[in-house]
mmCIF file of C-alpha atoms in Angstrom:
data_model
loop_
_atom_site.group_PDB
_atom_site.id
_atom_site.type_symbol
_atom_site.label_atom_id
_atom_site.label_comp_id
_atom_site.label_asym_id
_atom_site.label_seq_id
_atom_site.Cartn_x
_atom_site.Cartn_y
_atom_site.Cartn_z
ATOM 1 C CA UNK A 72 0.000 0.000 0.000
ATOM 2 C CA UNK A 73 2.779 2.458 0.879
ATOM 3 C CA UNK A 74 4.472 1.763 -2.481
ATOM 4 C CA UNK A 75 1.252 2.627 -4.341
ATOM 5 C CA UNK A 76 0.902 5.870 -2.402
ATOM 6 C CA UNK A 77 4.547 6.705 -3.107
ATOM 7 C CA UNK A 78 4.038 5.955 -6.795
ATOM 8 C CA UNK A 79 0.942 8.137 -7.020
ATOM 9 C CA UNK A 80 2.786 10.912 -5.182
ATOM 10 C CA UNK A 81 5.684 10.691 -7.635
ATOM 11 C CA UNK A 82 3.307 10.848 -10.602
ATOM 12 C CA UNK A 83 1.615 13.898 -9.082
ATOM 13 C CA UNK A 84 4.959 15.653 -8.612
ATOM 14 C CA UNK A 85 5.878 14.853 -12.244
ATOM 15 C CA UNK A 86 2.589 16.292 -13.577
ATOM 16 C CA UNK A 87 2.951 19.369 -11.390
ATOM 17 C CA UNK A 88 6.492 19.911 -12.649
ATOM 18 C CA UNK A 89 5.233 19.795 -16.252
ATOM 19 C CA UNK A 90 2.676 22.420 -15.394
ATOM 20 C CA UNK A 91 5.326 24.653 -13.827
ATOM 21 C CA UNK A 92 7.559 24.276 -16.868
ATOM 22 C CA UNK A 93 4.622 25.242 -19.055
ATOM 23 C CA UNK A 94 3.956 28.339 -16.926
ATOM 24 C CA UNK A 95 7.616 29.273 -17.119
ATOM 25 C CA UNK A 96 7.492 29.209 -20.906
ATOM 26 C CA UNK A 97 4.440 31.465 -20.939
ATOM 27 C CA UNK A 98 6.144 33.984 -18.656
ATOM 28 C CA UNK A 99 9.208 34.056 -20.917
ATOM 29 C CA UNK A 100 7.152 34.672 -24.044
ATOM 30 C CA UNK A 101 8.509 37.842 -25.741
ATOM 31 C CA UNK A 102 6.311 40.908 -26.024
ATOM 32 C CA UNK A 103 4.771 41.886 -29.342
ATOM 33 C CA UNK A 104 7.187 43.945 -31.425
ATOM 34 C CA UNK A 105 6.114 47.080 -33.294
ATOM 35 C CA UNK A 106 8.490 48.175 -36.048
ATOM 36 C CA UNK A 107 8.154 51.950 -36.249
ATOM 37 C CA UNK A 108 9.607 54.048 -39.063
ATOM 38 C CA UNK A 109 10.729 57.631 -38.403
ATOM 39 C CA UNK A 110 12.932 60.172 -40.156
ATOM 40 C CA UNK A 111 15.189 61.053 -37.230
ATOM 41 C CA UNK A 112 16.269 64.539 -38.318
ATOM 42 C CA UNK A 113 13.161 66.498 -37.372
ATOM 43 C CA UNK A 114 13.846 67.973 -33.944
ATOM 44 C CA UNK A 115 12.155 68.285 -31.522
ATOM 45 C CA UNK A 116 9.938 65.432 -32.772
ATOM 46 C CA UNK A 117 12.627 62.887 -33.643
ATOM 47 C CA UNK A 118 16.402 63.181 -33.771
ATOM 48 C CA UNK A 119 19.540 61.357 -32.669
ATOM 49 C CA UNK A 120 21.138 62.426 -29.396
ATOM 50 C CA UNK A 121 24.759 63.335 -30.143
ATOM 51 C CA UNK A 122 26.137 61.867 -26.920
ATOM 52 C CA UNK A 123 24.083 58.681 -26.484
ATOM 53 C CA UNK A 124 23.294 58.094 -30.195
ATOM 54 C CA UNK A 125 19.784 57.169 -29.075
ATOM 55 C CA UNK A 126 16.707 58.360 -30.974
ATOM 56 C CA UNK A 127 14.877 60.948 -28.887
ATOM 57 C CA UNK A 128 12.117 63.527 -29.247
ATOM 58 C CA UNK A 129 8.421 64.090 -28.690
ATOM 59 C CA UNK A 130 7.341 61.505 -31.279
ATOM 60 C CA UNK A 131 9.816 58.937 -29.931
ATOM 61 C CA UNK A 132 8.642 59.319 -26.336
ATOM 62 C CA UNK A 133 5.014 59.220 -27.455
ATOM 63 C CA UNK A 134 5.287 56.078 -29.572
ATOM 64 C CA UNK A 135 7.190 54.310 -26.789
ATOM 65 C CA UNK A 136 4.432 55.251 -24.337
ATOM 66 C CA UNK A 137 1.841 54.012 -26.834
ATOM 67 C CA UNK A 138 3.741 50.749 -27.221
ATOM 68 C CA UNK A 139 3.890 50.297 -23.453
ATOM 69 C CA UNK A 140 0.157 50.955 -23.218
ATOM 70 C CA UNK A 141 -0.407 48.290 -25.890
ATOM 71 C CA UNK A 142 1.958 45.804 -24.230
ATOM 72 C CA UNK A 143 4.362 45.952 -27.170
ATOM 73 C CA UNK A 144 8.075 46.546 -27.633
ATOM 74 C CA UNK A 145 8.817 49.462 -29.968
ATOM 75 C CA UNK A 146 11.739 49.233 -32.383
ATOM 76 C CA UNK A 147 12.605 52.515 -34.137
ATOM 77 C CA UNK A 148 13.872 52.346 -37.715
ATOM 78 C CA UNK A 149 15.455 55.543 -39.032
ATOM 79 C CA UNK A 150 14.547 56.068 -42.675
ATOM 80 C CA UNK A 151 13.956 58.846 -45.206
ATOM 81 C CA UNK A 152 10.647 60.665 -44.851
ATOM 82 C CA UNK A 153 9.696 59.892 -48.450
ATOM 83 C CA UNK A 154 10.273 56.190 -47.725
ATOM 84 C CA UNK A 155 7.829 55.928 -44.810
ATOM 85 C CA UNK A 156 4.611 55.371 -46.769
ATOM 86 C CA UNK A 157 6.261 52.901 -49.205
ATOM 87 C CA UNK A 158 7.619 51.096 -46.117
ATOM 88 C CA UNK A 159 4.094 50.753 -44.713
ATOM 89 C CA UNK A 160 2.769 49.573 -48.067
ATOM 90 C CA UNK A 161 5.536 46.944 -48.285
ATOM 91 C CA UNK A 162 4.923 45.862 -44.652
ATOM 92 C CA UNK A 163 8.581 46.465 -43.772
ATOM 93 C CA UNK A 164 7.348 48.652 -40.886
ATOM 94 C CA UNK A 165 4.131 48.485 -38.848
ATOM 95 C CA UNK A 166 3.751 52.177 -38.017
ATOM 96 C CA UNK A 167 5.211 55.522 -39.024
ATOM 97 C CA UNK A 168 5.525 58.518 -36.716
ATOM 98 C CA UNK A 169 7.523 61.432 -38.052
ATOM 99 C CA UNK A 170 5.642 64.704 -37.797
ATOM 100 C CA UNK A 171 3.490 63.449 -40.661
ATOM 101 C CA UNK A 172 0.638 65.761 -41.606
ATOM 102 C CA UNK A 173 -2.696 64.082 -42.282
ATOM 103 C CA UNK A 174 -3.651 64.897 -45.878
ATOM 104 C CA UNK A 175 -6.285 63.544 -48.237
ATOM 105 C CA UNK A 176 -3.618 62.306 -50.633
ATOM 106 C CA UNK A 177 -1.738 60.389 -47.941
ATOM 107 C CA UNK A 178 -4.988 59.058 -46.459
ATOM 108 C CA UNK A 179 -5.633 57.294 -49.778
ATOM 109 C CA UNK A 180 -2.494 55.206 -49.185
ATOM 110 C CA UNK A 181 -2.387 54.679 -45.398
ATOM 111 C CA UNK A 182 -4.590 54.539 -42.312
ATOM 112 C CA UNK A 183 -4.086 57.492 -39.969
ATOM 113 C CA UNK A 184 -4.638 57.698 -36.254
ATOM 114 C CA UNK A 185 -6.633 60.559 -34.812
ATOM 115 C CA UNK A 186 -4.527 63.773 -34.694
ATOM 116 C CA UNK A 187 -1.999 63.834 -31.871
ATOM 117 C CA UNK A 188 -0.397 67.247 -32.557
ATOM 118 C CA UNK A 189 -1.509 70.488 -34.247
ATOM 119 C CA UNK A 190 1.094 72.302 -36.326
ATOM 120 C CA UNK A 191 1.400 74.750 -39.245
ATOM 121 C CA UNK A 192 3.887 76.005 -41.836
ATOM 122 C CA UNK A 193 6.091 79.046 -41.238
ATOM 123 C CA UNK A 194 9.162 80.645 -42.814
ATOM 124 C CA UNK A 195 12.689 81.087 -41.509
ATOM 125 C CA UNK A 196 15.017 83.719 -42.994
ATOM 126 C CA UNK A 197 18.375 85.172 -42.019
ATOM 127 C CA UNK A 198 18.164 87.618 -39.121
ATOM 128 C CA UNK A 199 19.293 90.536 -41.283
ATOM 129 C CA UNK A 200 16.679 89.869 -43.995
ATOM 130 C CA UNK A 201 14.150 92.706 -44.164
ATOM 131 C CA UNK A 202 12.574 91.981 -47.555
ATOM 132 C CA UNK A 203 10.652 88.822 -46.624
ATOM 133 C CA UNK A 204 7.828 89.393 -44.176
ATOM 134 C CA UNK A 205 5.041 87.190 -45.569
ATOM 135 C CA UNK A 206 4.574 84.227 -47.894
ATOM 136 C CA UNK A 207 3.684 86.692 -50.658
ATOM 137 C CA UNK A 208 7.250 88.023 -50.428
ATOM 138 C CA UNK A 209 8.624 84.613 -51.415
ATOM 139 C CA UNK A 210 7.667 85.178 -55.052
ATOM 140 C CA UNK A 211 10.751 84.834 -57.245
ATOM 141 C CA UNK A 212 12.916 83.801 -54.283
ATOM 142 C CA UNK A 213 15.025 80.692 -53.591
ATOM 143 C CA UNK A 214 13.275 78.455 -51.046
ATOM 144 C CA UNK A 215 14.647 75.426 -49.190
ATOM 145 C CA UNK A 216 12.264 72.637 -48.186
ATOM 146 C CA UNK A 217 12.375 69.048 -46.996
ATOM 147 C CA UNK A 218 11.625 66.402 -49.597
ATOM 148 C CA UNK A 219 8.138 64.883 -49.452
ATOM 149 C CA UNK A 220 6.696 67.334 -46.918
ATOM 150 C CA UNK A 221 3.698 69.657 -46.989
ATOM 151 C CA UNK A 222 6.202 72.517 -46.792
ATOM 152 C CA UNK A 223 7.557 71.393 -50.157
ATOM 153 C CA UNK A 224 4.030 71.167 -51.578
ATOM 154 C CA UNK A 225 3.143 74.705 -50.503
ATOM 155 C CA UNK A 226 6.460 76.216 -51.602
ATOM 156 C CA UNK A 227 5.939 74.853 -55.115
ATOM 157 C CA UNK A 228 2.782 76.973 -55.365
ATOM 158 C CA UNK A 229 4.752 80.217 -54.931
ATOM 159 C CA UNK A 230 4.979 82.159 -58.191
ATOM 160 C CA UNK A 231 8.392 82.092 -59.915
ATOM 161 C CA UNK A 232 10.100 80.637 -56.823
ATOM 162 C CA UNK A 233 13.119 78.350 -57.175
ATOM 163 C CA UNK A 234 12.643 75.338 -54.914
ATOM 164 C CA UNK A 235 15.593 73.449 -53.417
ATOM 165 C CA UNK A 236 14.584 70.108 -51.878
ATOM 166 C CA UNK A 237 16.699 68.456 -49.198
ATOM 167 C CA UNK A 238 16.511 65.056 -47.509
ATOM 168 C CA UNK A 239 16.270 66.556 -44.022
ATOM 169 C CA UNK A 240 15.361 69.790 -42.240
ATOM 170 C CA UNK A 241 18.925 70.365 -40.909
ATOM 171 C CA UNK A 242 20.254 70.290 -44.476
ATOM 172 C CA UNK A 243 17.738 72.962 -45.505
ATOM 173 C CA UNK A 244 18.737 75.165 -42.561
ATOM 174 C CA UNK A 245 22.434 74.749 -43.403
ATOM 175 C CA UNK A 246 21.719 75.965 -46.930
ATOM 176 C CA UNK A 247 20.010 79.053 -45.513
ATOM 177 C CA UNK A 248 22.960 79.735 -43.218
ATOM 178 C CA UNK A 249 25.345 79.386 -46.167
ATOM 179 C CA UNK A 250 23.316 81.923 -48.161
ATOM 180 C CA UNK A 251 22.245 79.450 -50.844
ATOM 181 C CA UNK A 252 18.535 80.191 -50.328
ATOM 182 C CA UNK A 253 16.446 83.120 -49.119
ATOM 183 C CA UNK A 254 14.109 81.179 -46.833
ATOM 184 C CA UNK A 255 13.196 77.792 -45.413
ATOM 185 C CA UNK A 256 9.564 76.686 -45.308
ATOM 186 C CA UNK A 257 8.869 74.017 -42.702
ATOM 187 C CA UNK A 258 6.684 73.164 -39.719
ATOM 188 C CA UNK A 259 6.464 75.835 -37.023
ATOM 189 C CA UNK A 260 7.742 73.775 -34.039
ATOM 190 C CA UNK A 261 10.719 72.552 -36.089
ATOM 191 C CA UNK A 262 11.558 76.115 -37.133
ATOM 192 C CA UNK A 263 11.227 77.323 -33.536
ATOM 193 C CA UNK A 264 13.502 74.546 -32.297
ATOM 194 C CA UNK A 265 16.144 75.339 -34.926
ATOM 195 C CA UNK A 266 16.195 79.034 -34.017
ATOM 196 C CA UNK A 267 16.361 78.269 -30.279
ATOM 197 C CA UNK A 268 18.994 75.542 -30.443
ATOM 198 C CA UNK A 269 21.039 76.226 -33.571
ATOM 199 C CA UNK A 270 20.023 79.422 -35.308
ATOM 200 C CA UNK A 271 20.684 81.842 -32.487
ATOM 201 C CA UNK A 272 21.245 85.314 -33.902
ATOM 202 C CA UNK A 273 21.635 83.987 -37.450
ATOM 203 C CA UNK A 274 17.958 83.304 -38.210
ATOM 204 C CA UNK A 275 14.417 84.398 -37.399
ATOM 205 C CA UNK A 276 10.879 83.256 -38.106
ATOM 206 C CA UNK A 277 8.663 85.703 -39.989
ATOM 207 C CA UNK A 278 5.038 85.958 -41.061
ATOM 208 C CA UNK A 279 1.902 84.239 -39.833
ATOM 209 C CA UNK A 280 1.530 80.440 -40.143
ATOM 210 C CA UNK A 281 0.447 79.549 -43.662
ATOM 211 C CA UNK A 282 -1.567 76.489 -42.663
ATOM 212 C CA UNK A 283 -3.035 74.639 -39.696
ATOM 213 C CA UNK A 284 -2.008 71.005 -39.863
ATOM 214 C CA UNK A 285 -2.671 67.881 -37.816
ATOM 215 C CA UNK A 286 -0.013 65.209 -37.299
ATOM 216 C CA UNK A 287 -1.062 61.562 -37.311
ATOM 217 C CA UNK A 288 0.503 58.140 -36.815
ATOM 218 C CA UNK A 289 0.242 56.016 -39.953
ATOM 219 C CA UNK A 290 -0.199 52.307 -40.610
ATOM 220 C CA UNK A 291 -0.892 50.254 -43.705
ATOM 221 C CA UNK A 292 -4.277 51.008 -45.259
ATOM 222 C CA UNK A 293 -5.152 47.368 -44.597
ATOM 223 C CA UNK A 294 -4.280 47.566 -40.910
ATOM 224 C CA UNK A 295 -7.156 49.595 -39.490
ATOM 225 C CA UNK A 296 -7.267 47.358 -36.413
ATOM 226 C CA UNK A 297 -3.748 48.449 -35.410
ATOM 227 C CA UNK A 298 -4.668 52.126 -35.804
ATOM 228 C CA UNK A 299 -7.747 51.553 -33.631
ATOM 229 C CA UNK A 300 -5.416 50.185 -30.927
ATOM 230 C CA UNK A 301 -3.132 53.202 -31.303
ATOM 231 C CA UNK A 302 -6.089 55.588 -30.943
ATOM 232 C CA UNK A 303 -7.199 53.779 -27.807
ATOM 233 C CA UNK A 304 -3.689 53.975 -26.354
ATOM 234 C CA UNK A 305 -3.409 57.723 -27.063
ATOM 235 C CA UNK A 306 -6.782 58.273 -25.404
ATOM 236 C CA UNK A 307 -5.591 56.443 -22.293
ATOM 237 C CA UNK A 308 -2.318 58.430 -22.230
ATOM 238 C CA UNK A 309 -4.301 61.658 -22.316
ATOM 239 C CA UNK A 310 -6.540 60.445 -19.478
ATOM 240 C CA UNK A 311 -3.685 59.337 -17.216
ATOM 241 C CA UNK A 312 -1.606 62.479 -17.810
ATOM 242 C CA UNK A 313 1.311 60.806 -19.587
ATOM 243 C CA UNK A 314 0.647 62.628 -22.892
ATOM 244 C CA UNK A 315 0.724 66.016 -21.146
ATOM 245 C CA UNK A 316 3.934 65.051 -19.340
ATOM 246 C CA UNK A 317 5.662 64.211 -22.647
ATOM 247 C CA UNK A 318 4.306 67.382 -24.307
ATOM 248 C CA UNK A 319 5.581 69.661 -21.538
ATOM 249 C CA UNK A 320 8.984 67.928 -21.635
ATOM 250 C CA UNK A 321 9.545 68.837 -25.292
ATOM 251 C CA UNK A 322 7.598 72.062 -25.768
ATOM 252 C CA UNK A 323 7.754 73.667 -22.336
ATOM 253 C CA UNK A 324 4.010 74.235 -22.134
ATOM 254 C CA UNK A 325 0.796 72.309 -21.752
ATOM 255 C CA UNK A 326 -1.063 71.149 -24.888
#
């Protein structure tokens, strides 16, 4: 009788150990990975920290918070802005966050989240420039823009203007500093950041914002379920105060 009890006890221990092993495997299961494309030369939204070489910025902090809310690991892939939508269409990335304005044309190709930031286009000129005070004054001038942006689209509408397109905003600002163009047309917060951090006394922002634009996070047009999850996560971040915390960190004021 004691042998039977011992045998049953041993079997029970064996079964229990299998169950524990199974639980251990479940606990070690890796989190879902979200591959996120971003053009990391658009401070203060996304850029590479010179000392740590890490990608930082408002968009980076936001998408990481969204990923955490969704229980997913976020992997940032630095890529050209004009390659973001093709990357979504080819499924090489899951999401794109890069100060991307929601437009009808883009919405035909991708699924956008609800707006997470309101922006607009402004001009930057050299500090000693007194001839350019409004967008009307750009007629016949040399204008630097970033390739694939709404700033480039609007600049091309200016009568007799010569448009110089660059791969990144810093390249456009360098061309202005070198005297190769009369003005840079880009998003207001990016222009403000450049003047504060790099432009100093060399540049100034002039004129009223040309447009009011909403930034959105993009996914493949076929992946509306993922965008619905992103929207839900953003809503929760706004409720729990995390969105405001990130906003204040990068812009110095409440949204």
